[in-house]
CSV table of N, CA, C and O in Angstrom, one decimal:
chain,number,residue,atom,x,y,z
L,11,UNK,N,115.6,-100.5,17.2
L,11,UNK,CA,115.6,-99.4,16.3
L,11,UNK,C,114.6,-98.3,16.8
L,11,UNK,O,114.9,-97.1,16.7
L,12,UNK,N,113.7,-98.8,17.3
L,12,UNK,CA,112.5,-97.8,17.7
L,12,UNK,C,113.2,-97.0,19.1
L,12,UNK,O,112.9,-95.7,19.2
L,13,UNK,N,113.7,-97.4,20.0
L,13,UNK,CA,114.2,-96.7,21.3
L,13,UNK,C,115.4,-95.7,20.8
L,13,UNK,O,115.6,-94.7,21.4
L,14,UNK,N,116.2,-96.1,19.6
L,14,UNK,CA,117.3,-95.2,19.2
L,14,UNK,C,117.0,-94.1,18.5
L,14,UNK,O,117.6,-93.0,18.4
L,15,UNK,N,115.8,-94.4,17.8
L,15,UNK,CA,114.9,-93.0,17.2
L,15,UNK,C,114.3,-92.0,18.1
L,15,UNK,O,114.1,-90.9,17.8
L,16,UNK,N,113.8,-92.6,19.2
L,16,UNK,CA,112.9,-92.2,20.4
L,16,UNK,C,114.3,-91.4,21.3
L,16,UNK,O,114.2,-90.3,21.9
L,17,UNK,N,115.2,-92.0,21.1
L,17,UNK,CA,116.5,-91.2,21.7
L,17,UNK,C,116.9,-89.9,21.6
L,17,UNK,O,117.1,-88.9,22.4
L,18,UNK,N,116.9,-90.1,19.7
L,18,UNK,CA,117.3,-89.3,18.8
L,18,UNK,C,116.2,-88.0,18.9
L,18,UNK,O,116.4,-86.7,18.8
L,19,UNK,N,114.9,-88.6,18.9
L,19,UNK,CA,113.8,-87.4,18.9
L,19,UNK,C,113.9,-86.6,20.5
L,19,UNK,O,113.7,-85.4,20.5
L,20,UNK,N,114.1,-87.0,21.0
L,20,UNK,CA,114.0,-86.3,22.7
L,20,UNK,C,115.3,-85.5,22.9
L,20,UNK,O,115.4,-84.4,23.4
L,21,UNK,N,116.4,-86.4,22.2
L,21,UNK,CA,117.3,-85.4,22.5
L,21,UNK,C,117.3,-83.8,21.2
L,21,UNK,O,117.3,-82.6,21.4
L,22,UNK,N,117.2,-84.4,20.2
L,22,UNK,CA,116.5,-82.6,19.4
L,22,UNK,C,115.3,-82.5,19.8
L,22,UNK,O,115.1,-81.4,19.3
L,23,UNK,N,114.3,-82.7,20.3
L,23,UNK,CA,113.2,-81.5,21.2
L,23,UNK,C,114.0,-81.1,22.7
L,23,UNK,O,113.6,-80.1,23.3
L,24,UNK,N,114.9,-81.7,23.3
L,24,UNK,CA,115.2,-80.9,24.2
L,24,UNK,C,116.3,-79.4,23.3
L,24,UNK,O,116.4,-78.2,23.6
L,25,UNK,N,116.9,-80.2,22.4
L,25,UNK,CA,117.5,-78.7,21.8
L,25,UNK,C,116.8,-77.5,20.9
L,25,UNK,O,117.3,-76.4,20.6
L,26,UNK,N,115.3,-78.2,20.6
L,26,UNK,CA,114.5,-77.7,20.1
L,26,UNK,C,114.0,-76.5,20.9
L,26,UNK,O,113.8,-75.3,20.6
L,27,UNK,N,114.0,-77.4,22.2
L,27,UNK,CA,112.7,-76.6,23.1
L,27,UNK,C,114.7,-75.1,23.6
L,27,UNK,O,114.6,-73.9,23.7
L,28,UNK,N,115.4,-75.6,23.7
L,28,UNK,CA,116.5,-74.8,24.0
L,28,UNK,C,116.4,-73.1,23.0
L,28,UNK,O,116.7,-71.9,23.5
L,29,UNK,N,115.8,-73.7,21.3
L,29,UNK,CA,115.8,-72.8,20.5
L,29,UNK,C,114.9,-72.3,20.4
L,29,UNK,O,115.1,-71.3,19.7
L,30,UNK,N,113.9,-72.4,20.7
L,30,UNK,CA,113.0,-72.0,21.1
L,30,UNK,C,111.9,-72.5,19.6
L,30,UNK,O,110.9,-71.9,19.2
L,31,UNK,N,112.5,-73.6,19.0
L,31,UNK,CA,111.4,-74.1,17.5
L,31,UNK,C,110.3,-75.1,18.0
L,31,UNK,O,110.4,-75.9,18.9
L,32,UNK,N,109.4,-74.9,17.3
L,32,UNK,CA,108.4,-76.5,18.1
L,32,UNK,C,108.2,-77.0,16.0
L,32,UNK,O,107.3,-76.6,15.2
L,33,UNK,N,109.3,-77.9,15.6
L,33,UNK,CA,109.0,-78.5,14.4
L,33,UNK,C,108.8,-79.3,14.8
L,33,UNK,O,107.7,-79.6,14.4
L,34,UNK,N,109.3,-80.2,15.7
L,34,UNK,CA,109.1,-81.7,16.5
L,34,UNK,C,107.9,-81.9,16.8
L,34,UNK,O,107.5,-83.0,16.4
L,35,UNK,N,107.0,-80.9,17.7
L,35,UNK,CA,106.0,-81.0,18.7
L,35,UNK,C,105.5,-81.8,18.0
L,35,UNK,O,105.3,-81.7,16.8
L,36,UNK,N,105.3,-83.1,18.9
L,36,UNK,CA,104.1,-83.6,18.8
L,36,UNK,C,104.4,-84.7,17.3
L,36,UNK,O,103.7,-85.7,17.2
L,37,UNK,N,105.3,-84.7,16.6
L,37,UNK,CA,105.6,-85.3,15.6
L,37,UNK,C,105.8,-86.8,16.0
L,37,UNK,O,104.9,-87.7,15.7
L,38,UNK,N,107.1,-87.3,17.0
L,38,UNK,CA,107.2,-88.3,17.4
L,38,UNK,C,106.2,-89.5,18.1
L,38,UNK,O,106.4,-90.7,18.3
L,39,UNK,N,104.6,-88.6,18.4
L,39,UNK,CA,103.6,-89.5,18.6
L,39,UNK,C,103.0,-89.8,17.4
L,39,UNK,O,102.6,-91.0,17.1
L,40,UNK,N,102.8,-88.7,16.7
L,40,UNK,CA,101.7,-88.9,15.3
L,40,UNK,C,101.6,-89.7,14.1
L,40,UNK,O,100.8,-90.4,13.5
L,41,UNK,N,103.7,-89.0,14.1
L,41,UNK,CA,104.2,-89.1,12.6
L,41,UNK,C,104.9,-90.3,12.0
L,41,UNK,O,105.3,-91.3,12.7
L,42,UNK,N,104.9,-90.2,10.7
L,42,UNK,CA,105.6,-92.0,10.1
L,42,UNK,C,107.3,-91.7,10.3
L,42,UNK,O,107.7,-90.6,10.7
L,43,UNK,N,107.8,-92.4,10.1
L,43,UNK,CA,109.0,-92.7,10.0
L,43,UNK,C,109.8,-91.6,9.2
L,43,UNK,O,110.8,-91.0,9.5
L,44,UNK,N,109.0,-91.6,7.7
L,44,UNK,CA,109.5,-90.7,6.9
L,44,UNK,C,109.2,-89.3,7.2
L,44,UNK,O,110.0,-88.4,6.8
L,45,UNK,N,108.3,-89.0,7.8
L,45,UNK,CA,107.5,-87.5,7.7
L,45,UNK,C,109.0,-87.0,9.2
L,45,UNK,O,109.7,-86.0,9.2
L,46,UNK,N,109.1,-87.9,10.1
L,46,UNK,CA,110.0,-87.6,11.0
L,46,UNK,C,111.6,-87.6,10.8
L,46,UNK,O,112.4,-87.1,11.5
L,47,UNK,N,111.8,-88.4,9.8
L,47,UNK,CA,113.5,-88.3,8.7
L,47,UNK,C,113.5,-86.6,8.1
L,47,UNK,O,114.5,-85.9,8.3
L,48,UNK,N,112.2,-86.3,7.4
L,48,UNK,CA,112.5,-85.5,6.5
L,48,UNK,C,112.2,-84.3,7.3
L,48,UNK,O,112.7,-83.3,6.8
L,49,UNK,N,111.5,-84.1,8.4
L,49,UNK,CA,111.5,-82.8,9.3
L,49,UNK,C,113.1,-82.9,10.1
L,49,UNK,O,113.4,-81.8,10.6
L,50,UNK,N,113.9,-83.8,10.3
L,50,UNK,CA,115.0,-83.9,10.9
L,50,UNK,C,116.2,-83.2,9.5
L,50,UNK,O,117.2,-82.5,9.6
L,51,UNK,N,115.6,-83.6,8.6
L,51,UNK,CA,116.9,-83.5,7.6
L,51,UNK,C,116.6,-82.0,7.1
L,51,UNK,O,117.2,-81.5,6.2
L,52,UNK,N,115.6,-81.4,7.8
L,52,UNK,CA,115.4,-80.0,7.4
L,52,UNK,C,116.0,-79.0,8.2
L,52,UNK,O,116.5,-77.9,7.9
L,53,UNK,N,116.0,-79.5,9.3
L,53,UNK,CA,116.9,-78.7,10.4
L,53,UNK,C,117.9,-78.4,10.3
L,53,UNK,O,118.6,-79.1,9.7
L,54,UNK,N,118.3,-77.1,10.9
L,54,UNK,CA,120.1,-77.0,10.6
L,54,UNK,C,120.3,-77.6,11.9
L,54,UNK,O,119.6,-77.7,12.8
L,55,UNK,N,122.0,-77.9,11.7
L,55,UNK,CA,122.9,-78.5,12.5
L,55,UNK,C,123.1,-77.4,13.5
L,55,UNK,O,123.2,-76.2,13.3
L,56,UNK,N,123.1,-78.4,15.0
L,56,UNK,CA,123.6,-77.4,16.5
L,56,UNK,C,125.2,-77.8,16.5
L,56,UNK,O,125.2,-79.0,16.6
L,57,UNK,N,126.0,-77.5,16.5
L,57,UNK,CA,127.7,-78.0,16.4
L,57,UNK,C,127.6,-77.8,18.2
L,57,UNK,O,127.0,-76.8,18.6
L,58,UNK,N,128.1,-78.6,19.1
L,58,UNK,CA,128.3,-78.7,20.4
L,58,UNK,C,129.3,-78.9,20.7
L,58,UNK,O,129.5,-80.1,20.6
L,59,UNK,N,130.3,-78.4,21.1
L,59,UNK,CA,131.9,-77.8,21.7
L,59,UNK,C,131.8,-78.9,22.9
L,59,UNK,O,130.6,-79.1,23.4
L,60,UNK,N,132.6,-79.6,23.3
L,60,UNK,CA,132.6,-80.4,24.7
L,60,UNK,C,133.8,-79.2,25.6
L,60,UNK,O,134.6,-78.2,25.3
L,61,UNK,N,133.4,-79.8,26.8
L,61,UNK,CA,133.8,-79.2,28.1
L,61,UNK,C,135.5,-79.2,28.4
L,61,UNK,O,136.0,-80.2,27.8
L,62,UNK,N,136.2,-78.7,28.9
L,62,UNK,CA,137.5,-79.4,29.3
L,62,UNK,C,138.0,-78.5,30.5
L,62,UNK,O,137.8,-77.3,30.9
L,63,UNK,N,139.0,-79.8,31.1
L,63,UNK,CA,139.4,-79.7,32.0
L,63,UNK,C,141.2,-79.4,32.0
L,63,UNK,O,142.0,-80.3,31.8
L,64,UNK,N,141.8,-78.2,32.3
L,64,UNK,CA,142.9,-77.4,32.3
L,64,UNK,C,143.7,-78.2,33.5
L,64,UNK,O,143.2,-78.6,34.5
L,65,UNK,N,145.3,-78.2,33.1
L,65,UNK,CA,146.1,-78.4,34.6
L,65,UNK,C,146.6,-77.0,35.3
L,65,UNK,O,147.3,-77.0,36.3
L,66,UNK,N,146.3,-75.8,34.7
L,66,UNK,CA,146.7,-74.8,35.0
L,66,UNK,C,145.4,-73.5,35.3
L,66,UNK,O,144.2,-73.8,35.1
L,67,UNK,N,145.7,-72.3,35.6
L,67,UNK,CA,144.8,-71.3,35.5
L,67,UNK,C,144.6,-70.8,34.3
L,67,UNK,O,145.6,-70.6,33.6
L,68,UNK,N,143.3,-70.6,33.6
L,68,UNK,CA,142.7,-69.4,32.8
L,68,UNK,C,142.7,-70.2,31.5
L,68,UNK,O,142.5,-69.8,30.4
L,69,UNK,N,142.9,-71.7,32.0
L,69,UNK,CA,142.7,-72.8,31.0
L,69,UNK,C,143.6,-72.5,30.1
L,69,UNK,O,143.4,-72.1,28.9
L,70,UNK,N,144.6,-72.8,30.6
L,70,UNK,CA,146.1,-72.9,29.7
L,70,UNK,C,146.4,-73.8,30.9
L,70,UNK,O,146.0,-73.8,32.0
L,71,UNK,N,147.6,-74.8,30.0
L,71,UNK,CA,148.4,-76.0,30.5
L,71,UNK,C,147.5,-77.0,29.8
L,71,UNK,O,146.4,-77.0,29.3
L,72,UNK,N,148.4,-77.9,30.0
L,72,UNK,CA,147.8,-79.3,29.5
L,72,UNK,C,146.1,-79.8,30.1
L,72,UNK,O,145.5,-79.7,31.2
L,73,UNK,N,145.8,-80.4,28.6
L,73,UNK,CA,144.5,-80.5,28.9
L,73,UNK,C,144.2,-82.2,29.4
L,73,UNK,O,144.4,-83.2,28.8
L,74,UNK,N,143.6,-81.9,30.5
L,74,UNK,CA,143.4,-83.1,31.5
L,74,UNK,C,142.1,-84.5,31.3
L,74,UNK,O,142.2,-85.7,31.6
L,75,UNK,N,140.9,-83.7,30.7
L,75,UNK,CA,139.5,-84.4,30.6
L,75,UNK,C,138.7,-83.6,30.2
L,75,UNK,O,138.8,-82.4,30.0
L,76,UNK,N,137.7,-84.4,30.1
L,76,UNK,CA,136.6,-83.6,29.3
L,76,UNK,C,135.3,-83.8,30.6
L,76,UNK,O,134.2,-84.3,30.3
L,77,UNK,N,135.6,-83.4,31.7
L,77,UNK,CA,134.7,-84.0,32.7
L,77,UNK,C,134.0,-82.7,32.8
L,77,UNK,O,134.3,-81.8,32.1
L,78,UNK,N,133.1,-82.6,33.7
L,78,UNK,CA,132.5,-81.9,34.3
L,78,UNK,C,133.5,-80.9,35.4
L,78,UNK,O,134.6,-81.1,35.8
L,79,UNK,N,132.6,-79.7,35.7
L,79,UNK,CA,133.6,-79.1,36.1
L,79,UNK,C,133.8,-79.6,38.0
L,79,UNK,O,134.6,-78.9,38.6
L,80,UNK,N,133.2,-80.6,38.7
L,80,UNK,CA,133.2,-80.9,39.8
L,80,UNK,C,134.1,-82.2,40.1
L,80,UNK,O,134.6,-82.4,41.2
L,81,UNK,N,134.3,-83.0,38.5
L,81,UNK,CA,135.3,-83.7,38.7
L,81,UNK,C,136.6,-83.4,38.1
L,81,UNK,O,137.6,-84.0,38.1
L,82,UNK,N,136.1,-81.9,37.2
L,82,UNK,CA,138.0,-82.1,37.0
L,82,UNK,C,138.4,-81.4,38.1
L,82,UNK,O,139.7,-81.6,38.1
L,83,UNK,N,138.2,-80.6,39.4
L,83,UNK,CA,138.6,-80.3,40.4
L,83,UNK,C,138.9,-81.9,41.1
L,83,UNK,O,140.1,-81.9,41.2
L,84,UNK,N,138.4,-82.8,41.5
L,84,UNK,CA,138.0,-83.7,42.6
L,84,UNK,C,139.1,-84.3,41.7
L,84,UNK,O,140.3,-84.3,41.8
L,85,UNK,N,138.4,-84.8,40.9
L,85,UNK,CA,138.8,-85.9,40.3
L,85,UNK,C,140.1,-86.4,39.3
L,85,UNK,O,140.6,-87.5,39.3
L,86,UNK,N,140.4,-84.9,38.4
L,86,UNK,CA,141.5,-84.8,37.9
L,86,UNK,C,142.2,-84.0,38.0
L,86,UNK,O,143.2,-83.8,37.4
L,87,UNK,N,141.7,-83.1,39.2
L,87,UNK,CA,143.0,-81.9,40.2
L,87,UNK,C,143.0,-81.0,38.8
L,87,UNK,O,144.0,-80.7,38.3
L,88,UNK,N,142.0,-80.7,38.4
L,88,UNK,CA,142.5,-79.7,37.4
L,88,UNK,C,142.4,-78.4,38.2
L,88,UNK,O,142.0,-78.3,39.4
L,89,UNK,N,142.8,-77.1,37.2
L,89,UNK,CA,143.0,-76.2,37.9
L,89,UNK,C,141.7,-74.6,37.4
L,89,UNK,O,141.3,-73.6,37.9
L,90,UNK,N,141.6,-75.2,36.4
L,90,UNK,CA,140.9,-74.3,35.6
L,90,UNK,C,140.1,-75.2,34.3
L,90,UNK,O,140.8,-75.9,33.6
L,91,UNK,N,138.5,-75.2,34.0
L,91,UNK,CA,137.5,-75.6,33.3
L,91,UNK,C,137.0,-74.5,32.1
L,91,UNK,O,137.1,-73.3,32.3
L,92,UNK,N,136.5,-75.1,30.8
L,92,UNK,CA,136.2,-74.4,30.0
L,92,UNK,C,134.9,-75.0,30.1
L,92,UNK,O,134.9,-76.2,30.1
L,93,UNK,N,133.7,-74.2,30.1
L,93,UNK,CA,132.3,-75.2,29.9
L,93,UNK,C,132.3,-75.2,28.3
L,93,UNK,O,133.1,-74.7,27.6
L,94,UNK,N,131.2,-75.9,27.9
L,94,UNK,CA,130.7,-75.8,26.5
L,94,UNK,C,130.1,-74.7,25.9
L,94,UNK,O,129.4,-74.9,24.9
L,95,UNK,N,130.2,-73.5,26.4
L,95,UNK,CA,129.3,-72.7,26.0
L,95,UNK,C,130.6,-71.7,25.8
L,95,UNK,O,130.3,-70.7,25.1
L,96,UNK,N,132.0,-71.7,26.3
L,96,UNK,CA,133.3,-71.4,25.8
L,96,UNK,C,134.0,-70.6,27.0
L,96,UNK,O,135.2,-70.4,26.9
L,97,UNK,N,133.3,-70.0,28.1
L,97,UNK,CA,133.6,-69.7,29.3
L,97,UNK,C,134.6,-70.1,29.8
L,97,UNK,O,134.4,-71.3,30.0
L,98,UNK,N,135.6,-69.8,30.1
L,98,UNK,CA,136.7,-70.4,31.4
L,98,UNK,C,136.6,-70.1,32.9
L,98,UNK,O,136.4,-68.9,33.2
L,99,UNK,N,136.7,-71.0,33.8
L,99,UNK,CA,136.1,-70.9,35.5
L,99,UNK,C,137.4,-71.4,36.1
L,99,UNK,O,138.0,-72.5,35.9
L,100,UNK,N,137.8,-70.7,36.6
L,100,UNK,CA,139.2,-71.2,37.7
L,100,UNK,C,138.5,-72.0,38.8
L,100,UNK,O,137.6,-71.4,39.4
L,101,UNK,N,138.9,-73.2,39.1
L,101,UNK,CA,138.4,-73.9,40.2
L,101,UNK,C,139.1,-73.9,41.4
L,101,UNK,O,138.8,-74.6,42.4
């Protein structure tokens, strides 16, 4: 239970530190259990888009994987990648 919370905290301070908030800092060494539930349930939600991988250009055609964009080239011959951030990259 303790490594899945320790998971949970590292991965929102890395999205923290992305947003540039420090609610976390320093929380996950100090804080109880509850004081670190109730600073989590105060946060708004980051919604995160996954990646995909196109069989065609300009990310149209059938959608192949959700890989990275080095293996949907290599790996699933795709033709065109959308990152998560909503960009399309012709490979």
């Amino acid at each position: 239970m303790k490594n899945v919370m320790f998971a949970v905290i590292v991965g929102l301070l890395s999205f923290n530190a992305l947003a540039g908030e420090d609610k976390l800092e320093g929380l996950h060494e100090t804080g109880t259990p509850e004081e670190i539930q109730k600073t989590l349930d105060s946060m708004e939600e980051v919604l995160m888009t996954s990646q995909t991988c196109y069989s065609a250009r300009k990310c149209k055609g059938k959608v192949l994987s959700h890989r990275d964009a080095h293996n949907c080239k290599v790996k699933s011959r795709g033709k065109s990648w959308r990152s998560s951030a909503g960009k399309c990259y012709n490979l």
